[in-house]
CSV table of C-alpha atoms in Angstrom, one decimal:
chain,number,residue,atom,x,y,z
A,1191,MET,CA,7.7,-30.6,-44.1
A,1192,VAL,CA,7.0,-26.4,-44.6
A,1193,MET,CA,3.7,-28.0,-44.9
A,1194,LYS,CA,3.7,-30.4,-41.7
A,1195,TYR,CA,5.6,-27.2,-39.7
A,1196,TYR,CA,2.4,-25.2,-41.1
A,1197,MET,CA,0.0,-27.0,-39.4
A,1198,ALA,CA,1.4,-26.8,-36.8
A,1199,ILE,CA,1.5,-23.6,-35.8
A,1200,LEU,CA,-2.6,-23.6,-37.6
A,1201,ALA,CA,-3.6,-26.1,-34.5
A,1202,LEU,CA,-1.7,-24.1,-32.0
A,1203,LEU,CA,-3.7,-20.7,-32.9
A,1204,LEU,CA,-6.6,-22.6,-32.7
A,1205,LEU,CA,-6.1,-24.4,-29.7
A,1206,THR,CA,-5.5,-20.8,-28.0
A,1207,ALA,CA,-8.7,-19.6,-30.2
A,1208,CYS,CA,-10.7,-22.3,-28.2
A,1209,GLN,CA,-9.2,-22.1,-24.8
A,1210,GLY,CA,-9.7,-18.4,-24.7
A,1211,LYS,CA,-13.7,-18.9,-25.9
A,1212,GLU,CA,-14.0,-21.7,-22.7
A,1213,ALA,CA,-12.7,-19.0,-20.8
A,1214,ALA,CA,-15.2,-16.4,-21.5
A,1215,VAL,CA,-17.8,-18.7,-21.9
A,1216,MET,CA,-17.2,-18.5,-17.8
A,1217,GLU,CA,-16.4,-15.0,-17.7
A,1218,ASP,CA,-19.4,-13.8,-18.9
A,1219,SER,CA,-21.7,-17.3,-18.5
A,1220,LYS,CA,-25.0,-15.8,-15.9
A,1221,GLU,CA,-25.6,-19.2,-15.0
A,1222,ILE,CA,-24.7,-20.2,-11.0
A,1223,PHE,CA,-24.8,-23.5,-10.7
A,1224,ILE,CA,-24.1,-24.0,-6.9
A,1225,PRO,CA,-23.8,-27.5,-5.5
A,1226,LEU,CA,-25.5,-28.6,-2.4
A,1227,ALA,CA,-22.5,-30.3,-1.0
A,1228,LYS,CA,-21.1,-31.0,2.4
A,1229,ARG,CA,-21.2,-28.0,4.6
A,1230,GLU,CA,-18.2,-26.1,6.3
A,1231,TYR,CA,-17.4,-24.0,9.5
A,1232,PHE,CA,-17.0,-20.7,7.6
A,1233,THR,CA,-14.3,-18.2,9.8
A,1234,VAL,CA,-15.0,-14.2,9.7
A,1235,GLU,CA,-11.3,-14.2,8.0
A,1236,ASP,CA,-12.8,-16.4,5.7
A,1237,LEU,CA,-14.7,-14.3,4.4
A,1238,PHE,CA,-14.4,-10.7,5.9
A,1239,SER,CA,-11.2,-8.4,4.4
A,1240,GLU,CA,-12.3,-5.9,8.0
A,1241,TYR,CA,-15.6,-6.5,10.4
A,1242,HIS,CA,-16.5,-4.9,13.9
A,1243,TYR,CA,-18.4,-4.9,16.0
A,1244,VAL,CA,-21.4,-2.4,17.1
A,1245,GLN,CA,-23.0,-3.3,20.8
A,1246,LEU,CA,-26.0,-0.9,20.3
A,1247,GLU,CA,-27.5,1.5,23.2
A,1248,THR,CA,-30.2,-0.2,25.4
A,1249,ASN,CA,-33.6,1.8,26.8
A,1250,GLU,CA,-36.3,2.7,26.7
A,1251,GLN,CA,-36.1,4.7,23.9
A,1252,CYS,CA,-34.1,2.9,21.9
A,1253,LEU,CA,-35.7,-1.0,22.3
A,1254,LEU,CA,-35.8,-3.2,18.6
A,1255,ASP,CA,-37.8,-5.6,18.6
A,1256,ASP,CA,-36.3,-9.3,17.9
A,1257,CYS,CA,-34.8,-10.1,14.5
A,1258,ASP,CA,-37.9,-10.8,12.9
A,1259,GLY,CA,-39.5,-7.4,13.9
A,1260,LEU,CA,-36.0,-5.6,11.4
A,1261,ARG,CA,-36.8,-4.1,9.2
A,1262,ARG,CA,-33.6,-3.0,7.2
A,1263,ILE,CA,-30.9,-1.4,8.2
A,1264,LEU,CA,-28.8,0.7,6.6
A,1265,VAL,CA,-25.5,2.6,7.1
A,1266,ASP,CA,-24.4,5.9,4.9
A,1267,ASP,CA,-21.2,6.7,4.5
A,1268,GLU,CA,-20.7,8.7,7.9
A,1269,GLY,CA,-20.9,6.0,9.7
A,1270,LYS,CA,-24.3,6.4,11.0
A,1271,ILE,CA,-26.6,3.3,11.5
A,1272,TYR,CA,-30.4,3.3,10.8
A,1273,ILE,CA,-32.4,1.0,12.5
A,1274,GLY,CA,-36.3,0.1,10.8
A,1275,ALA,CA,-38.7,-1.0,13.3
A,1276,LEU,CA,-41.8,-0.9,15.6
A,1277,HIS,CA,-42.8,1.4,12.7
A,1278,LYS,CA,-40.2,3.9,14.2
A,1279,VAL,CA,-36.3,4.5,12.3
A,1280,PHE,CA,-33.7,4.5,14.5
A,1281,VAL,CA,-30.5,6.4,13.8
A,1282,PHE,CA,-27.2,5.7,15.9
A,1283,HIS,CA,-24.3,7.3,16.1
A,1284,PRO,CA,-21.3,4.7,14.1
A,1285,ASP,CA,-20.0,3.1,17.9
A,1286,GLY,CA,-23.4,2.8,18.4
A,1287,ARG,CA,-24.3,5.1,20.8
A,1288,LEU,CA,-28.4,6.5,19.7
A,1289,ASP,CA,-28.3,9.7,18.1
A,1290,TRP,CA,-32.6,10.2,17.3
A,1291,VAL,CA,-35.2,8.3,16.5
A,1292,LEU,CA,-38.2,9.8,13.6
A,1293,ASP,CA,-40.8,7.9,15.2
A,1294,ARG,CA,-43.8,10.0,13.4
A,1295,ARG,CA,-46.7,7.5,13.8
A,1296,GLY,CA,-50.1,8.2,13.7
A,1297,ASP,CA,-53.3,10.0,10.7
A,1298,GLY,CA,-51.8,13.4,10.7
A,1299,PRO,CA,-50.7,15.2,7.1
A,1300,GLU,CA,-47.1,15.2,8.6
A,1301,SER,CA,-47.7,11.5,9.5
A,1302,TYR,CA,-47.3,8.1,9.0
A,1303,ASN,CA,-49.8,5.4,9.7
A,1304,HIS,CA,-46.9,2.0,9.0
A,1305,LEU,CA,-43.6,1.7,8.3
A,1306,TRP,CA,-43.0,-1.0,6.0
A,1307,VAL,CA,-38.7,-0.5,4.3
A,1308,PHE,CA,-37.2,3.3,4.5
A,1309,GLN,CA,-34.2,5.2,2.5
A,1310,VAL,CA,-31.6,7.3,3.8
A,1311,TRP,CA,-30.7,9.5,0.6
A,1312,LYS,CA,-27.7,10.9,0.2
A,1313,ASN,CA,-27.9,14.4,2.4
A,1314,GLY,CA,-30.2,11.9,5.3
A,1315,ASP,CA,-33.2,12.7,4.2
A,1316,ILE,CA,-35.2,10.1,5.5
A,1317,THR,CA,-38.9,8.2,2.8
A,1318,VAL,CA,-40.8,5.8,4.2
A,1319,LEU,CA,-42.6,3.6,2.7
A,1320,GLN,CA,-45.9,2.9,3.8
A,1321,PRO,CA,-47.7,-0.1,2.1
A,1322,HIS,CA,-51.3,0.3,3.3
A,1323,GLY,CA,-52.4,3.3,0.8
A,1324,ASN,CA,-49.0,3.1,-0.9
A,1325,GLN,CA,-48.2,6.4,0.8
A,1326,LEU,CA,-43.4,8.1,0.7
A,1327,THR,CA,-42.6,9.6,3.3
A,1328,THR,CA,-39.7,12.1,4.0
A,1329,TYR,CA,-38.3,14.4,6.9
A,1330,SER,CA,-34.8,15.4,7.3
A,1331,LYS,CA,-32.2,14.1,8.7
A,1332,THR,CA,-33.7,16.7,12.4
A,1333,GLY,CA,-36.5,15.2,11.0
A,1334,LYS,CA,-38.8,17.6,9.9
A,1335,PHE,CA,-41.4,17.0,7.5
A,1336,ILE,CA,-40.5,17.6,4.1
A,1337,SER,CA,-43.4,16.2,1.3
A,1338,LYS,CA,-45.3,12.8,1.5
A,1339,TYR,CA,-47.2,11.5,-1.9
A,1340,ARG,CA,-49.8,8.9,-2.1
A,1341,TYR,CA,-49.9,6.1,-5.2
A,1342,GLU,CA,-53.8,5.1,-4.5
A,1343,GLU,CA,-53.0,2.6,-7.9
A,1344,LEU,CA,-50.4,1.7,-7.3
A,1345,GLU,CA,-49.6,-1.4,-4.1
A,1346,LEU,CA,-45.5,-0.6,-3.7
A,1347,VAL,CA,-44.0,-2.7,-1.8
A,1348,ASP,CA,-39.9,-1.5,-1.0
A,1349,LEU,CA,-38.0,1.2,-2.5
A,1350,ALA,CA,-34.6,2.2,-4.0
A,1351,CYS,CA,-33.2,5.8,-4.5
A,1352,LEU,CA,-31.4,6.7,-8.4
A,1353,GLY,CA,-29.5,9.3,-8.0
A,1354,ASP,CA,-29.9,12.2,-6.0
A,1355,SER,CA,-33.4,13.4,-7.4
A,1356,LEU,CA,-34.7,9.7,-8.7
A,1357,MET,CA,-36.5,6.3,-6.5
A,1358,LEU,CA,-37.6,3.3,-7.8
A,1359,LEU,CA,-40.2,1.6,-6.1
A,1360,ARG,CA,-41.6,-1.7,-6.7
A,1361,GLU,CA,-44.8,-2.8,-7.7
A,1362,SER,CA,-46.2,-5.8,-5.8
A,1363,ARG,CA,-45.8,-9.2,-7.7
A,1364,GLY,CA,-50.4,-9.9,-6.8
A,1365,VAL,CA,-51.0,-7.2,-9.5
A,1366,ARG,CA,-52.3,-7.8,-13.5
A,1367,ASP,CA,-51.1,-5.7,-15.7
A,1368,LYS,CA,-49.7,-3.7,-14.1
A,1369,TYR,CA,-45.2,-2.6,-13.8
A,1370,ARG,CA,-42.8,-4.5,-11.2
A,1371,PHE,CA,-40.9,-1.2,-11.3
A,1372,TYR,CA,-42.1,2.7,-11.8
A,1373,VAL,CA,-39.8,5.9,-11.6
A,1374,ALA,CA,-40.7,8.8,-9.4
A,1375,ASP,CA,-39.6,11.7,-8.6
A,1376,ARG,CA,-38.0,12.5,-5.2
A,1377,TYR,CA,-39.3,16.3,-4.6
A,1378,THR,CA,-42.8,16.3,-7.2
A,1379,GLY,CA,-43.7,12.7,-6.7
A,1380,GLU,CA,-44.7,12.9,-9.9
A,1381,LEU,CA,-44.6,9.4,-12.0
A,1382,LYS,CA,-42.1,9.5,-14.7
A,1383,GLY,CA,-41.6,5.6,-16.4
A,1384,HIS,CA,-42.4,2.8,-15.7
A,1385,TYR,CA,-40.4,-1.3,-16.9
A,1386,TRP,CA,-41.0,-5.0,-16.1
A,1387,HIS,CA,-44.7,-5.2,-17.6
A,1388,LEU,CA,-47.0,-7.8,-15.5
A,1389,GLN,CA,-49.3,-10.0,-17.3
A,1390,GLU,CA,-50.1,-12.2,-15.0
A,1391,LYS,CA,-51.0,-11.9,-11.2
A,1392,GLN,CA,-48.6,-13.6,-9.5
A,1393,ARG,CA,-51.6,-15.7,-7.0
A,1394,LEU,CA,-49.2,-16.0,-4.1
A,1395,THR,CA,-47.4,-13.9,-2.7
A,1396,TYR,CA,-45.0,-13.1,0.5
A,1397,TRP,CA,-44.6,-10.6,2.3
A,1398,MET,CA,-40.4,-11.0,3.1
A,1399,ARG,CA,-38.5,-8.4,3.9
A,1400,SER,CA,-36.6,-7.0,0.0
A,1401,PHE,CA,-33.1,-5.6,0.2
A,1402,LEU,CA,-32.7,-4.2,-3.3
A,1403,TYR,CA,-28.6,-4.3,-3.1
A,1404,SER,CA,-25.6,-1.8,-4.3
A,1405,TYR,CA,-22.8,-2.7,-5.8
A,1406,GLU,CA,-20.9,-0.8,-8.3
A,1407,GLY,CA,-23.3,1.7,-8.3
A,1408,LYS,CA,-25.7,-0.9,-9.6
A,1409,LEU,CA,-29.0,-1.6,-8.2
A,1410,LEU,CA,-29.4,-6.0,-8.2
A,1411,TYR,CA,-32.4,-7.3,-7.1
A,1412,HIS,CA,-34.1,-10.4,-5.8
A,1413,ASP,CA,-36.2,-12.0,-4.2
A,1414,TYR,CA,-38.9,-14.2,-3.2
A,1415,GLN,CA,-39.7,-17.1,-5.6
A,1416,MET,CA,-37.2,-16.1,-7.6
A,1417,ASN,CA,-33.2,-17.3,-8.7
A,1418,GLU,CA,-32.2,-14.7,-10.5
A,1419,VAL,CA,-29.9,-11.9,-9.7
A,1420,TYR,CA,-30.9,-8.5,-12.0
A,1421,GLU,CA,-29.3,-4.7,-12.3
A,1422,LEU,CA,-32.0,-2.2,-12.5
A,1423,TYR,CA,-31.6,0.6,-14.7
A,1424,ARG,CA,-33.4,4.4,-15.3
A,1425,ASP,CA,-35.5,2.1,-17.8
A,1426,THR,CA,-34.4,-1.6,-18.0
A,1427,ALA,CA,-34.2,-5.1,-16.4
A,1428,ILE,CA,-30.7,-6.5,-17.4
A,1429,MET,CA,-30.2,-10.0,-15.5
A,1430,ARG,CA,-27.2,-10.1,-13.6
A,1431,TYR,CA,-27.0,-13.6,-12.8
A,1432,HIS,CA,-28.5,-17.3,-13.1
A,1433,ILE,CA,-28.1,-18.9,-9.7
A,1434,ASN,CA,-29.0,-22.8,-9.9
A,1435,VAL,CA,-28.1,-24.7,-7.0
A,1436,ASP,CA,-28.0,-28.6,-8.0
A,1437,ASN,CA,-30.2,-28.5,-10.6
A,1438,ARG,CA,-33.6,-27.6,-8.5
A,1439,VAL,CA,-34.8,-24.6,-10.3
A,1440,PRO,CA,-38.6,-24.9,-10.9
A,1441,PRO,CA,-40.2,-24.7,-14.1
A,1442,VAL,CA,-41.0,-21.9,-15.3
A,1443,ASP,CA,-43.8,-20.2,-14.4
A,1444,TYR,CA,-44.7,-21.9,-11.8
A,1445,TRP,CA,-45.5,-20.1,-9.6
A,1446,LEU,CA,-48.2,-19.2,-12.1
A,1447,GLN,CA,-50.0,-21.6,-11.9
A,1448,GLN,CA,-54.4,-21.5,-12.2
A,1449,ASP,CA,-54.8,-24.7,-11.4
A,1450,LEU,CA,-53.9,-25.5,-8.4
A,1451,THR,CA,-54.5,-24.4,-4.6
A,1452,ALA,CA,-51.4,-22.1,-3.4
A,1453,GLU,CA,-51.4,-25.0,-0.7
A,1454,GLN,CA,-50.7,-27.4,-3.6
A,1455,ILE,CA,-48.2,-25.3,-4.7
A,1456,PHE,CA,-46.7,-25.0,-1.7
A,1457,ASP,CA,-47.0,-28.5,-0.9
A,1458,ASP,CA,-45.4,-29.9,-4.2
A,1459,TYR,CA,-42.7,-28.3,-4.3
A,1460,ASP,CA,-41.4,-29.5,-0.4
A,1461,ARG,CA,-42.1,-32.5,-2.3
A,1462,LYS,CA,-40.0,-32.1,-5.2
A,1463,GLY,CA,-37.2,-30.6,-3.6
A,1464,TYR,CA,-37.0,-27.0,-5.3
A,1465,ILE,CA,-35.1,-24.6,-4.3
A,1466,GLY,CA,-37.1,-21.3,-5.6
A,1467,HIS,CA,-36.0,-18.0,-3.5
A,1468,ILE,CA,-32.6,-16.5,-2.8
A,1469,PRO,CA,-33.1,-14.6,0.0
A,1470,TYR,CA,-30.0,-12.1,1.1
A,1471,TYR,CA,-27.3,-11.7,-1.6
A,1472,VAL,CA,-23.9,-9.4,-0.6
A,1473,GLU,CA,-21.4,-9.3,-4.7
A,1474,SER,CA,-18.3,-8.0,-3.2
A,1475,ASP,CA,-14.9,-7.9,-6.0
A,1476,SER,CA,-14.6,-11.2,-5.8
A,1477,LEU,CA,-17.4,-12.8,-3.9
A,1478,ILE,CA,-20.6,-13.2,-3.6
A,1479,PHE,CA,-22.5,-15.1,-0.3
A,1480,LEU,CA,-25.6,-15.3,-0.7
A,1481,ARG,CA,-28.2,-17.8,0.7
A,1482,PHE,CA,-31.0,-19.8,-0.4
A,1483,GLU,CA,-34.2,-21.7,0.1
A,1484,GLY,CA,-36.5,-24.7,-0.8
A,1485,GLY,CA,-39.6,-25.3,0.7
A,1486,GLN,CA,-37.5,-28.3,2.4
A,1487,LYS,CA,-35.3,-26.7,6.1
A,1488,GLU,CA,-31.7,-29.7,4.8
A,1489,LEU,CA,-31.7,-27.0,1.2
A,1490,ARG,CA,-31.3,-23.4,3.1
A,1491,ALA,CA,-27.7,-22.4,3.3
A,1492,TYR,CA,-25.9,-19.7,2.7
A,1493,ALA,CA,-22.8,-20.3,-0.2
A,1494,THR,CA,-20.3,-18.4,-1.5
A,1495,ILE,CA,-19.4,-17.9,-5.2
A,1496,ASP,CA,-15.9,-17.1,-6.7
A,1497,LYS,CA,-17.0,-14.9,-9.1
A,1498,LYS,CA,-12.9,-15.7,-10.4
A,1499,THR,CA,-13.4,-19.7,-10.3
A,1500,ARG,CA,-17.1,-20.0,-9.9
A,1501,ALA,CA,-15.9,-22.5,-6.6
A,1502,THR,CA,-19.1,-23.0,-4.5
A,1503,ARG,CA,-18.8,-23.9,-0.5
A,1504,LEU,CA,-22.1,-24.0,1.2
A,1505,MET,CA,-21.8,-22.8,5.1
A,1506,LYS,CA,-22.2,-24.6,8.3
A,1507,ARG,CA,-22.6,-22.6,10.7
A,1508,LEU,CA,-20.2,-19.0,10.8
A,1509,ILE,CA,-16.9,-18.7,13.4
A,1510,PHE,CA,-17.2,-15.0,14.3
A,1511,ASP,CA,-14.4,-14.7,17.2
A,1512,ASP,CA,-14.2,-16.4,20.9
A,1513,ARG,CA,-14.9,-18.8,18.7
A,1514,PHE,CA,-18.2,-18.3,19.1
A,1515,ASN,CA,-20.5,-19.6,15.9
A,1516,TRP,CA,-23.3,-18.8,14.8
A,1517,GLU,CA,-25.6,-19.8,11.2
A,1518,PRO,CA,-27.5,-16.0,10.8
A,1519,GLU,CA,-31.0,-15.3,10.7
A,1520,VAL,CA,-30.9,-12.4,8.5
A,1521,VAL,CA,-28.3,-10.6,6.5
A,1522,PHE,CA,-29.0,-6.9,5.6
A,1523,SER,CA,-26.6,-6.4,2.8
A,1524,LEU,CA,-25.1,-2.2,2.5
A,1525,ARG,CA,-23.0,-1.8,-0.7
A,1526,ASP,CA,-19.9,-2.9,-3.1
A,1527,GLY,CA,-19.6,-5.8,-0.7
A,1528,TRP,CA,-21.0,-4.7,2.8
A,1529,CYS,CA,-24.0,-6.2,5.0
A,1530,VAL,CA,-24.8,-6.2,8.9
A,1531,ILE,CA,-25.7,-9.8,10.6
A,1532,PRO,CA,-28.0,-8.6,14.2
A,1533,LEU,CA,-26.2,-11.1,16.8
A,1534,TYR,CA,-28.7,-11.5,19.7
A,1535,PRO,CA,-28.1,-11.3,22.9
A,1536,ASP,CA,-29.6,-15.0,23.4
A,1537,LYS,CA,-26.9,-15.6,20.9
A,1538,VAL,CA,-23.7,-13.7,22.7
A,1539,LEU,CA,-24.7,-14.6,26.3
A,1540,THR,CA,-23.8,-18.3,25.2
A,1541,ASN,CA,-20.2,-17.5,24.8
A,1542,PRO,CA,-18.9,-15.9,27.7
A,1543,LEU,CA,-15.5,-14.9,25.7
A,1544,PHE,CA,-17.7,-13.2,23.5
A,1545,ALA,CA,-20.4,-11.8,25.9
A,1546,ALA,CA,-17.2,-10.3,27.6
A,1547,ARG,CA,-16.0,-7.5,25.0
A,1548,PHE,CA,-19.8,-6.2,24.9
A,1549,PRO,CA,-20.0,-4.8,28.6
A,1550,GLY,CA,-23.3,-5.0,30.3
A,1551,LEU,CA,-24.8,-7.3,27.8
A,1552,ASN,CA,-27.9,-9.2,28.8
A,1553,GLU,CA,-31.0,-10.0,27.2
A,1554,GLU,CA,-32.9,-6.8,28.0
A,1555,SER,CA,-30.1,-6.0,25.4
A,1556,ASN,CA,-30.6,-4.8,21.9
A,1557,PRO,CA,-27.9,-6.9,19.2
A,1558,VAL,CA,-24.2,-6.4,19.3
A,1559,LEU,CA,-24.3,-5.5,15.1
A,1560,PHE,CA,-20.8,-7.1,13.1
A,1561,ILE,CA,-20.9,-4.7,10.4
A,1562,GLY,CA,-18.2,-6.4,7.6
A,1563,LYS,CA,-16.7,-6.3,3.9
A,1564,LEU,CA,-17.0,-9.3,1.5
A,1565,LYS,CA,-13.4,-10.3,0.6
């Protein structure tokens, strides 16, 4: 009888240990599986704990380009909005009124030729990345020239702030025997380190909008031709998640195939129904909101992931206030669950009730910005 009692206790302990282990595996697993399922209409209340709209001022000084021309949108701690477009940085007050425009395009020693992306430092300084010439030019929050550094040996496509004094620079993947990330001193331009060796030259490169997203003080990296989300540090990258959409992930080194032309690889990618791009990504304490893309149009969708249960949902359209609904063309990541979705006038005006929220809005107006924080 005593033996049966101890056996029962042992069985209970083993069961408890196994259940704990299963929970730990679920919690710590780096793979997130997203099945292709029926798409649903999401409301902004489904996704966001708080949100607001900003109607941007429109005049000759700040007439923005269309969605494809917007390079990056950032919001600082004071709520000021920075938009990179038309090789300028437009700075708006939190209520949408224009503050000032950084426009130093030219060939002079204090100018830049092109603006690919930019970053805003905590003190308000703005650093512009010019990809042709691999040049970083920094200006004060009033537009005064501060510094210019050239990295002729690199092919830079992005940058981020590492604290207050270091920059993380991202190299193009179309190079060989370089590194994907370089660390540079913000004040001297000196390269301080590098990591992620690029042993093979990736023949297929695509200059898409890229967003190094900040969450809990970590820089998160996701990209074209990549199913992973990485945490970036000063000297290393650690995989945070592997996004497996319906077991359609391309094989390892798929994009590095040397025996196929670019057209053959893209045709094969389309034909086999692979899903290998994560262009937009936002994460909060409880939710992940991302977009995945395959070669076929029907294999592109926004998805949400519950971080606790790993339950997923696919979005058909997002329903804003007054029943205005739309599938966003782009989601600009901010930090810690915040993001910006530009709402373009031609879309907004299809719903007169929603459009009435924005006096004077017409088809020539700047976009309305939806700024929200994920639940």
